[in-house]
């Protein structure tokens, strides 16, 4: 005898009105006519059914990010870049989300982390009047979308807390269209806006906080081009703890007498899994049967990435980092404090974007390297072509490798070298970018006034080229978001991290005022150099 399973549920109506019903279609038609369903077509074109019963928050967010045409900057399934629930693995491990769902604050964090602007409100931080105005504002635009966090019980539906985007608003009937991402359960449906407010004005037992709504839009800044950070492994918590909390404490040591001391102090204490944290954004395009060349867009993107890498090389901080990592004596000192994985040398070979399968450079050599992070076991290049052969469990595949070219001669990376090679971001490139991205208060504990002045000059991004400034600001954004996530501050404070630049001229103003060499003056400067 066959066992009956669940296939959808009957939508309780009232209070809800099925979008596909005669009444529901008429409501949509009138909303479109009145201009309060502008975002509907963008959302419906990217409609996504949650792939797990507890993935409603992830599905709603990936749907909205795709509707806003935000480039994730990493591969979903090669060669395509596209937001999917499986890529939203920051702030909360996917296995935990799968088992228990995700909180309102952490969905806000994910939206920030993946390149969106977010305004978020719990119901105790807003009013039904404000909520209605925001629904009207979002429904009248296709460049801002609303995600609502509500309790299904208010609509006589089965289940508890749920997330879904709001697709449209009918002013005369004061109804909102919920594009329910649990399409296996309930279809998209209209509900009275006042009842939706009641559904949001409930407490999430997991956090003790009220539910609410968020407005998600595109950032004005361009997405990161070359560097990103990864939360794929839980080690990100350790790395963020080290960079944001431990490093400022280490730099308060009396032994910090020059820039070399500063860098060695940071490098010799890097977490053993540091290489998993910061990645180099690169992509691989499969060789088409037609053998067509790269598109102009791809060529242009490669040129921009190359320019960012060049600008990193031209910073004064890069020269100091390179000197440290190229010094045999200092390299040995750093190696001795490393784990058996030789994390700094491994950066040159192991860094890659999530989803990217291989990094390579045109060369006449045929060296091979293993990549622990991906399903690719090794690769080789032959005959000086920018073509690589992937060797994995499924056999061999030929790909075109999309990485910045370089006009200078490079030798292939190997586990014994610290310098940049093969046109890839070796440890010195990555460490330079990450040091520039640290909040400026990181350095304010340095007691030696001369060293403090010099390090502020090296890490200030005010005089960097605009392209590199934007890249560093993206990294800084992500670090600040991850710190809030690590410190469990997301539920109490939904606002975006504030990046307050400390201009070079402002720093010099303080130094000119405090020319005395006494520690009191330096401490005063340190106290005033507070950033967020």
Coordinates of C-alpha atoms in Angstrom, one line a residue:
X1 CA 0.0 0.0 0.0
X2 CA 1.4 3.4 -1.0
X3 CA 2.2 5.8 1.8
X4 CA 0.7 9.2 1.3
X5 CA 3.2 12.1 1.5
X6 CA 2.8 15.8 1.6
X7 CA 2.3 17.6 -1.6
X8 CA 1.5 21.3 -1.0
X9 CA -1.1 22.5 1.5
X10 CA -4.4 24.3 0.9
X11 CA -3.8 28.1 1.4
X12 CA -6.1 29.4 4.2
X13 CA -8.2 32.0 2.4
X14 CA -9.2 34.3 3.9
X15 CA -7.0 35.9 5.1
X16 CA -4.7 35.2 2.1
X17 CA -5.6 35.4 -1.5
X18 CA -3.8 33.1 -4.0
X19 CA -2.0 35.1 -6.6
X20 CA -3.1 32.7 -9.3
X21 CA -6.8 33.0 -8.4
X22 CA -9.1 35.4 -10.3
X23 CA -9.1 37.9 -7.5
X24 CA -5.3 37.6 -7.0
X25 CA -4.6 38.2 -10.7
X26 CA -6.9 41.2 -10.7
X27 CA -5.1 42.6 -7.7
X28 CA -1.8 42.2 -9.5
X29 CA -3.1 43.8 -12.7
X30 CA -4.3 46.8 -10.7
X31 CA -1.1 47.1 -8.8
X32 CA 0.9 47.1 -12.0
X33 CA -1.4 49.7 -13.5
X34 CA -0.9 51.9 -10.4
X35 CA 2.9 51.5 -10.4
X36 CA 3.1 49.6 -7.1
X37 CA 4.5 46.3 -8.6
X38 CA 7.6 47.7 -10.3
X39 CA 9.9 45.1 -8.7
X40 CA 7.6 42.2 -9.3
X41 CA 8.9 41.2 -12.7
X42 CA 12.5 41.3 -11.5
X43 CA 11.7 39.1 -8.5
X44 CA 9.5 36.7 -10.3
X45 CA 12.2 36.3 -13.0
X46 CA 14.5 35.2 -10.2
X47 CA 12.0 33.3 -8.1
X48 CA 13.6 30.5 -6.1
X49 CA 12.2 27.7 -4.1
X50 CA 14.1 27.0 -0.9
X51 CA 16.0 23.8 -1.3
X52 CA 15.7 22.9 2.4
X53 CA 12.8 23.3 4.8
X54 CA 14.8 25.7 6.9
X55 CA 16.4 27.7 4.1
X56 CA 13.7 30.3 3.7
X57 CA 16.0 33.1 4.7
X58 CA 18.8 32.0 2.4
X59 CA 16.4 31.5 -0.6
X60 CA 14.8 34.9 0.0
X61 CA 18.1 36.6 0.1
X62 CA 19.7 34.9 -2.9
X63 CA 16.5 35.6 -4.9
X64 CA 16.7 39.3 -4.0
X65 CA 20.5 39.6 -4.7
X66 CA 19.9 38.0 -8.2
X67 CA 16.9 40.3 -8.8
X68 CA 19.2 43.3 -8.1
X69 CA 21.8 41.9 -10.5
X70 CA 24.5 41.9 -7.9
X71 CA 27.6 40.0 -9.1
X72 CA 28.6 37.5 -6.4
X73 CA 32.2 37.7 -7.6
X74 CA 32.7 34.0 -7.4
X75 CA 31.6 31.0 -9.3
X76 CA 28.3 29.2 -8.6
X77 CA 28.8 26.3 -11.1
X78 CA 31.6 26.9 -13.5
X79 CA 31.7 29.1 -15.4
X80 CA 28.6 30.9 -14.1
X81 CA 28.4 33.4 -11.3
X82 CA 25.0 33.3 -9.6
X83 CA 23.8 33.5 -6.1
X84 CA 22.6 30.3 -4.6
X85 CA 21.7 29.3 -1.1
X86 CA 24.8 27.1 -0.9
X87 CA 27.0 30.2 -1.4
X88 CA 25.5 32.0 1.7
X89 CA 27.7 30.2 4.1
X90 CA 28.9 33.1 6.1
X91 CA 27.7 34.2 9.6
X92 CA 26.1 30.8 10.2
X93 CA 27.3 27.3 9.0
X94 CA 24.9 25.8 6.5
X95 CA 24.5 22.7 8.5
X96 CA 23.3 24.7 11.4
X97 CA 20.9 26.7 9.2
X98 CA 19.6 23.4 7.8
X99 CA 18.9 22.1 11.3
X100 CA 17.6 25.3 13.0
X101 CA 17.0 28.0 10.5
X102 CA 18.6 31.4 10.6
X103 CA 17.9 34.6 12.6
X104 CA 16.8 38.0 11.2
X105 CA 20.1 39.6 12.2
X106 CA 22.2 37.0 10.4
X107 CA 20.2 37.4 7.2
X108 CA 21.0 41.1 7.4
X109 CA 24.7 40.2 7.9
X110 CA 24.6 38.0 4.9
X111 CA 23.1 40.7 2.7
X112 CA 25.8 43.2 3.8
X113 CA 28.6 40.6 3.3
X114 CA 27.5 39.8 -0.2
X115 CA 27.6 43.4 -1.5
X116 CA 24.1 44.8 -0.8
X117 CA 23.0 47.9 1.0
X118 CA 20.6 47.0 3.8
X119 CA 18.2 49.0 6.0
X120 CA 16.7 46.7 8.6
X121 CA 14.0 47.3 11.2
X122 CA 12.4 45.2 13.9
X123 CA 8.8 46.0 14.6
X124 CA 9.7 47.6 17.9
X125 CA 12.0 50.0 15.9
X126 CA 9.3 51.0 13.5
X127 CA 5.5 51.6 13.2
X128 CA 2.9 50.2 10.9
X129 CA 2.7 53.6 9.2
X130 CA 6.5 53.6 8.5
X131 CA 6.2 49.9 7.3
X132 CA 3.4 50.8 4.9
X133 CA 5.5 53.7 3.5
X134 CA 8.5 51.4 3.0
X135 CA 6.3 48.8 1.2
X136 CA 5.0 51.5 -1.1
X137 CA 8.5 52.8 -1.7
X138 CA 9.9 49.3 -2.5
X139 CA 6.9 48.3 -4.6
X140 CA 7.3 51.4 -6.7
X141 CA 10.9 50.7 -7.6
X142 CA 12.8 47.9 -9.2
X143 CA 16.1 48.7 -7.5
X144 CA 15.1 48.0 -3.9
X145 CA 13.4 44.9 -2.6
X146 CA 11.9 44.0 0.8
X147 CA 12.3 40.8 2.7
X148 CA 9.8 40.2 5.5
X149 CA 10.4 38.0 8.6
X150 CA 7.1 36.9 10.0
X151 CA 5.2 34.1 11.8
X152 CA 2.9 32.0 9.7
X153 CA 0.4 31.6 12.5
X154 CA -1.1 35.0 11.8
X155 CA -2.3 33.8 8.5
X156 CA -3.6 30.5 9.8
X157 CA -0.8 28.7 8.0
X158 CA 1.1 25.8 9.3
X159 CA 4.7 26.4 10.5
X160 CA 6.3 29.2 12.5
X161 CA 8.9 31.8 11.6
X162 CA 9.4 32.4 7.9
X163 CA 11.2 34.7 5.4
X164 CA 9.9 35.8 2.0
X165 CA 10.2 38.8 -0.3
X166 CA 7.4 41.2 -0.8
X167 CA 6.6 41.5 -4.5
X168 CA 3.9 44.2 -4.8
X169 CA 1.3 46.4 -3.0
X170 CA -2.3 47.1 -3.7
X171 CA -3.1 50.6 -2.2
X172 CA -6.9 50.5 -2.4
X173 CA -7.1 47.2 -0.6
X174 CA -4.0 47.8 1.5
X175 CA -2.6 44.4 0.7
X176 CA 0.9 43.1 0.2
X177 CA 2.0 40.3 -2.1
X178 CA 4.1 37.7 -0.4
X179 CA 6.3 35.7 -2.8
X180 CA 6.5 32.7 -0.6
X181 CA 9.8 30.8 -1.3
X182 CA 8.3 27.6 0.2
X183 CA 6.5 27.0 -3.1
X184 CA 6.3 23.3 -2.3
X185 CA 3.9 24.4 0.5
X186 CA 2.0 27.6 -0.3
X187 CA 1.8 29.6 -3.5
X188 CA 2.5 33.4 -3.7
X189 CA -0.4 35.2 -2.0
X190 CA -1.8 38.5 -1.1
X191 CA -2.4 39.4 2.6
X192 CA -3.8 42.4 4.4
X193 CA -0.8 44.7 5.2
X194 CA -2.1 45.2 8.8
X195 CA -2.1 41.4 9.3
X196 CA 1.4 41.1 7.9
X197 CA 2.5 43.7 10.4
X198 CA 1.0 41.6 13.2
X199 CA 2.8 38.5 11.8
X200 CA 6.1 40.4 12.0
X201 CA 5.3 41.8 15.4
X202 CA 6.1 38.5 17.1
X203 CA 9.1 37.3 19.1
X204 CA 11.6 34.8 17.7
X205 CA 12.2 32.4 20.6
X206 CA 15.7 31.6 19.4
X207 CA 16.9 35.2 19.9
X208 CA 14.3 36.8 22.1
X209 CA 14.0 39.6 19.5
X210 CA 11.1 40.7 17.5
X211 CA 10.9 40.0 13.8
X212 CA 10.8 42.7 11.1
X213 CA 11.7 43.7 7.6
X214 CA 14.7 44.7 5.6
X215 CA 15.1 46.8 2.5
X216 CA 17.8 45.5 0.2
X217 CA 19.4 47.5 -2.6
X218 CA 22.6 47.7 -4.7
X219 CA 25.7 49.3 -3.3
X220 CA 26.9 52.3 -5.2
X221 CA 30.5 51.0 -5.0
X222 CA 31.7 48.5 -7.6
X223 CA 32.1 44.9 -6.4
X224 CA 35.5 43.6 -5.2
X225 CA 37.7 42.7 -8.2
X226 CA 40.7 40.8 -6.9
X227 CA 40.5 40.0 -3.2
X228 CA 37.8 38.5 -1.0
X229 CA 37.5 36.6 2.2
X230 CA 36.0 33.2 2.7
X231 CA 33.8 31.9 5.5
X232 CA 33.7 28.4 3.9
X233 CA 35.6 27.0 6.8
X234 CA 34.8 27.6 10.5
X235 CA 38.4 28.7 10.9
X236 CA 37.3 32.2 9.9
X237 CA 36.3 32.8 13.5
X238 CA 39.9 32.2 14.7
X239 CA 41.4 34.4 11.9
X240 CA 39.0 37.3 12.6
X241 CA 39.7 37.0 16.3
X242 CA 43.4 37.3 15.6
X243 CA 43.2 40.1 13.1
X244 CA 40.7 42.3 14.9
X245 CA 41.4 41.6 18.6
X246 CA 44.8 39.9 19.0
X247 CA 46.9 42.0 16.6
X248 CA 46.1 45.4 18.3
X249 CA 47.1 43.8 21.7
X250 CA 50.4 42.4 20.2
X251 CA 51.3 45.8 18.9
X252 CA 51.2 47.3 22.3
X253 CA 54.5 45.5 23.1
X254 CA 57.5 47.6 24.1
X255 CA 59.6 45.6 21.6
X256 CA 57.9 47.4 18.6
X257 CA 60.8 49.7 17.5
X258 CA 60.4 49.8 13.8
X259 CA 58.2 48.7 10.9
X260 CA 60.1 45.4 10.6
X261 CA 59.1 44.6 14.3
X262 CA 55.5 45.5 13.5
X263 CA 55.3 43.1 10.5
X264 CA 57.3 40.2 12.1
X265 CA 55.1 40.5 15.2
X266 CA 52.0 40.0 13.0
X267 CA 53.4 37.4 10.7
X268 CA 54.9 35.1 13.3
X269 CA 51.6 34.6 15.1
X270 CA 49.3 34.0 12.1
X271 CA 46.7 31.3 12.8
X272 CA 47.6 28.0 11.3
X273 CA 44.5 28.1 9.0
X274 CA 45.0 31.6 7.8
X275 CA 45.5 30.5 4.2
X276 CA 41.8 29.5 4.1
X277 CA 40.6 33.0 4.9
X278 CA 41.6 35.5 2.2
X279 CA 41.2 34.5 -1.4
X280 CA 42.2 35.8 -4.8
X281 CA 39.2 36.2 -7.1
X282 CA 40.0 34.3 -10.3
X283 CA 37.8 32.4 -12.7
X284 CA 38.2 29.5 -15.1
X285 CA 36.2 29.3 -18.4
X286 CA 35.9 26.0 -20.0
X287 CA 37.3 25.8 -23.5
X288 CA 34.3 26.0 -25.9
X289 CA 34.1 23.5 -28.8
X290 CA 34.0 26.5 -31.1
X291 CA 37.4 27.6 -29.8
X292 CA 36.2 31.2 -29.6
X293 CA 38.4 33.8 -28.0
X294 CA 37.7 35.6 -24.7
X295 CA 35.0 38.2 -24.9
X296 CA 35.8 41.8 -24.7
X297 CA 34.2 42.0 -21.3
X298 CA 36.4 39.2 -20.0
X299 CA 39.5 40.8 -21.4
X300 CA 38.5 44.1 -19.8
X301 CA 38.0 42.5 -16.4
X302 CA 41.4 40.8 -16.6
X303 CA 43.0 44.1 -17.4
X304 CA 41.3 45.7 -14.4
X305 CA 42.4 42.9 -12.1
X306 CA 45.9 43.2 -13.4
X307 CA 45.8 47.0 -12.6
X308 CA 44.7 46.3 -9.0
X309 CA 47.5 43.9 -8.5
X310 CA 50.0 46.4 -10.0
X311 CA 48.7 49.1 -7.6
X312 CA 49.2 46.7 -4.6
X313 CA 52.8 46.2 -5.8
X314 CA 53.3 50.0 -5.9
X315 CA 52.4 50.6 -2.3
X316 CA 55.0 51.4 0.3
X317 CA 53.6 48.7 2.5
X318 CA 54.1 46.0 -0.2
X319 CA 57.8 46.8 -0.3
X320 CA 58.1 46.3 3.4
X321 CA 56.2 43.1 3.3
X322 CA 58.2 41.8 0.4
X323 CA 61.5 42.6 2.2
X324 CA 60.3 40.7 5.3
X325 CA 59.2 37.6 3.3
X326 CA 62.2 37.6 0.9
X327 CA 64.7 37.7 3.7
X328 CA 66.1 34.2 4.2
X329 CA 66.7 34.8 7.9
X330 CA 63.3 36.3 8.6
X331 CA 61.6 33.7 6.4
X332 CA 63.2 31.0 8.5
X333 CA 62.0 32.7 11.7
X334 CA 58.5 32.9 10.4
X335 CA 58.7 29.3 9.2
X336 CA 59.7 28.1 12.6
X337 CA 56.6 29.5 14.1
X338 CA 54.4 28.0 11.4
X339 CA 52.6 24.7 11.5
X340 CA 53.6 21.8 9.4
X341 CA 51.5 23.2 6.5
X342 CA 54.0 26.1 5.9
X343 CA 51.1 28.4 5.7
X344 CA 52.8 31.5 4.3
X345 CA 54.5 29.7 1.3
X346 CA 51.3 27.8 0.7
X347 CA 49.4 31.0 0.2
X348 CA 51.0 31.4 -3.3
X349 CA 49.7 28.0 -4.3
X350 CA 46.4 27.5 -2.4
X351 CA 44.6 30.8 -2.6
X352 CA 41.7 30.9 -5.0
X353 CA 38.1 32.1 -5.1
X354 CA 35.4 29.8 -3.8
X355 CA 34.4 27.8 -6.8
X356 CA 37.4 28.6 -8.8
X357 CA 39.2 25.4 -9.8
X358 CA 42.6 26.4 -10.8
X359 CA 45.1 29.3 -11.0
X360 CA 47.8 29.2 -13.6
X361 CA 50.0 31.4 -15.8
X362 CA 51.5 31.1 -19.3
X363 CA 54.8 29.4 -18.9
X364 CA 57.0 26.9 -20.7
X365 CA 57.4 24.8 -17.5
X366 CA 55.2 21.9 -16.6
X367 CA 55.3 22.0 -12.8
X368 CA 52.3 20.6 -11.0
X369 CA 50.7 21.7 -7.8
X370 CA 48.0 20.3 -5.5
X371 CA 45.0 22.3 -4.4
X372 CA 43.6 21.1 -1.1
X373 CA 40.6 23.4 -1.2
X374 CA 39.0 22.2 -4.4
X375 CA 38.0 19.0 -6.0
X376 CA 40.9 19.5 -8.4
X377 CA 43.9 17.4 -7.5
X378 CA 46.5 18.9 -9.9
X379 CA 47.1 20.7 -13.1
X380 CA 49.7 21.2 -15.8
X381 CA 50.4 23.6 -18.6
X382 CA 52.3 22.7 -21.7
X383 CA 53.9 24.3 -24.7
X384 CA 53.7 27.8 -23.3
X385 CA 49.9 28.0 -23.9
X386 CA 47.4 29.6 -21.6
X387 CA 45.6 26.3 -21.6
X388 CA 45.6 24.0 -18.6
X389 CA 44.6 20.4 -18.1
X390 CA 42.7 19.6 -15.0
X391 CA 43.1 16.2 -13.4
X392 CA 40.4 15.2 -11.0
X393 CA 38.3 12.3 -10.0
X394 CA 36.3 12.6 -13.2
X395 CA 39.3 12.4 -15.5
X396 CA 41.0 15.2 -17.5
X397 CA 39.4 18.4 -18.8
X398 CA 40.9 21.2 -20.8
X399 CA 40.2 24.8 -19.7
X400 CA 41.1 28.3 -20.6
X401 CA 42.6 30.0 -17.5
X402 CA 41.5 33.5 -16.8
X403 CA 44.1 35.2 -14.7
X404 CA 45.9 38.6 -15.0
X405 CA 48.9 38.4 -17.3
X406 CA 52.1 40.1 -16.4
X407 CA 54.8 41.8 -18.4
X408 CA 57.6 40.7 -16.1
X409 CA 59.3 37.4 -16.0
X410 CA 58.1 35.0 -13.3
X411 CA 59.1 31.6 -12.2
X412 CA 56.5 29.1 -11.1
X413 CA 55.3 29.0 -7.5
X414 CA 56.8 26.4 -5.3
X415 CA 56.5 25.6 -1.6
X416 CA 59.9 27.0 -0.8
X417 CA 59.4 30.5 -2.1
X418 CA 57.9 33.6 -0.4
X419 CA 57.9 36.0 -3.3
X420 CA 55.3 36.6 -5.9
X421 CA 55.5 34.3 -8.9
X422 CA 53.4 33.1 -11.8
X423 CA 51.5 36.3 -11.8
X424 CA 49.5 35.1 -8.9
X425 CA 49.0 36.9 -5.6
X426 CA 51.6 35.2 -3.4
X427 CA 51.8 35.7 0.3
X428 CA 53.2 39.2 0.0
X429 CA 50.3 40.4 -2.2
X430 CA 47.7 39.0 0.0
X431 CA 49.2 40.1 3.3
X432 CA 49.6 43.6 1.9
X433 CA 46.0 43.9 0.9
X434 CA 44.8 42.4 4.2
X435 CA 47.0 44.8 6.3
X436 CA 45.7 47.8 4.4
X437 CA 42.1 46.6 5.1
X438 CA 42.5 46.4 8.9
X439 CA 40.7 49.2 10.7
X440 CA 43.1 52.0 11.5
X441 CA 42.6 51.6 15.3
X442 CA 44.5 48.3 14.9
X443 CA 47.8 50.3 14.9
X444 CA 47.0 52.9 17.5
X445 CA 48.5 50.9 20.3
X446 CA 52.0 51.2 19.0
X447 CA 53.9 53.2 21.7
X448 CA 56.8 54.5 19.6
X449 CA 55.5 57.8 18.1
X450 CA 57.9 57.6 15.1
X451 CA 56.8 54.1 14.3
X452 CA 53.2 55.0 14.8
X453 CA 53.5 57.9 12.4
X454 CA 55.3 55.7 9.8
X455 CA 52.8 52.9 10.0
X456 CA 49.8 55.3 9.6
X457 CA 51.5 56.7 6.5
X458 CA 51.8 53.2 5.1
X459 CA 48.3 51.9 5.8
X460 CA 46.3 55.0 5.1
X461 CA 44.4 54.6 1.9
X462 CA 43.7 58.3 1.3
X463 CA 46.4 58.6 -1.3
X464 CA 46.0 55.2 -3.0
X465 CA 44.5 55.1 -6.5
X466 CA 40.7 55.0 -6.4
X467 CA 40.6 51.5 -7.8
X468 CA 42.7 50.1 -5.0
X469 CA 40.8 52.2 -2.4
X470 CA 37.6 50.6 -3.4
X471 CA 39.1 47.2 -3.2
X472 CA 40.5 47.8 0.3
X473 CA 37.2 49.3 1.5
X474 CA 35.4 46.1 0.4
X475 CA 37.8 44.0 2.4
X476 CA 37.5 46.3 5.4
X477 CA 33.7 46.1 5.2
X478 CA 33.8 42.3 5.3
X479 CA 36.2 42.3 8.2
X480 CA 34.0 44.6 10.2
X481 CA 30.9 42.5 9.4
X482 CA 32.6 39.3 10.4
X483 CA 33.8 40.8 13.7
X484 CA 30.2 41.8 14.5
X485 CA 29.1 38.3 13.6
X486 CA 31.9 36.7 15.8
X487 CA 31.0 39.0 18.7
X488 CA 27.3 38.1 18.4
X489 CA 26.4 41.8 17.9
X490 CA 24.1 41.2 14.9
X491 CA 20.8 40.7 16.8
X492 CA 21.2 43.9 18.9
X493 CA 22.5 46.2 16.2
X494 CA 21.2 45.7 12.7
X495 CA 23.0 48.7 11.2
X496 CA 25.8 48.4 8.7
X497 CA 29.4 48.7 9.9
X498 CA 30.5 52.3 9.8
X499 CA 33.8 52.8 8.0
X500 CA 35.4 56.0 9.2
X501 CA 38.5 56.9 7.4
X502 CA 41.2 58.7 9.4
X503 CA 42.6 61.0 6.8
X504 CA 46.3 61.4 6.5
X505 CA 46.1 65.1 7.0
X506 CA 44.2 64.6 10.2
X507 CA 46.9 62.2 11.5
X508 CA 49.6 64.7 10.6
X509 CA 47.6 67.4 12.5
X510 CA 47.8 65.3 15.7
X511 CA 51.5 64.6 15.3
X512 CA 52.2 68.3 14.8
X513 CA 50.4 69.0 18.0
X514 CA 52.2 66.3 19.9
X515 CA 55.8 66.7 19.0
X516 CA 57.1 65.8 22.4
X517 CA 58.4 62.3 22.7
X518 CA 56.8 61.5 26.1
X519 CA 54.4 58.5 26.2
X520 CA 51.6 60.7 27.5
X521 CA 51.4 62.4 24.1
X522 CA 51.4 59.1 22.2
X523 CA 48.7 57.7 24.5
X524 CA 46.6 60.8 23.9
X525 CA 46.9 60.3 20.2
X526 CA 46.0 56.6 20.6
X527 CA 42.9 57.5 22.6
X528 CA 41.7 59.9 19.9
X529 CA 42.4 57.6 17.0
X530 CA 39.2 55.6 17.5
X531 CA 37.6 54.0 14.4
X532 CA 34.8 51.7 13.7

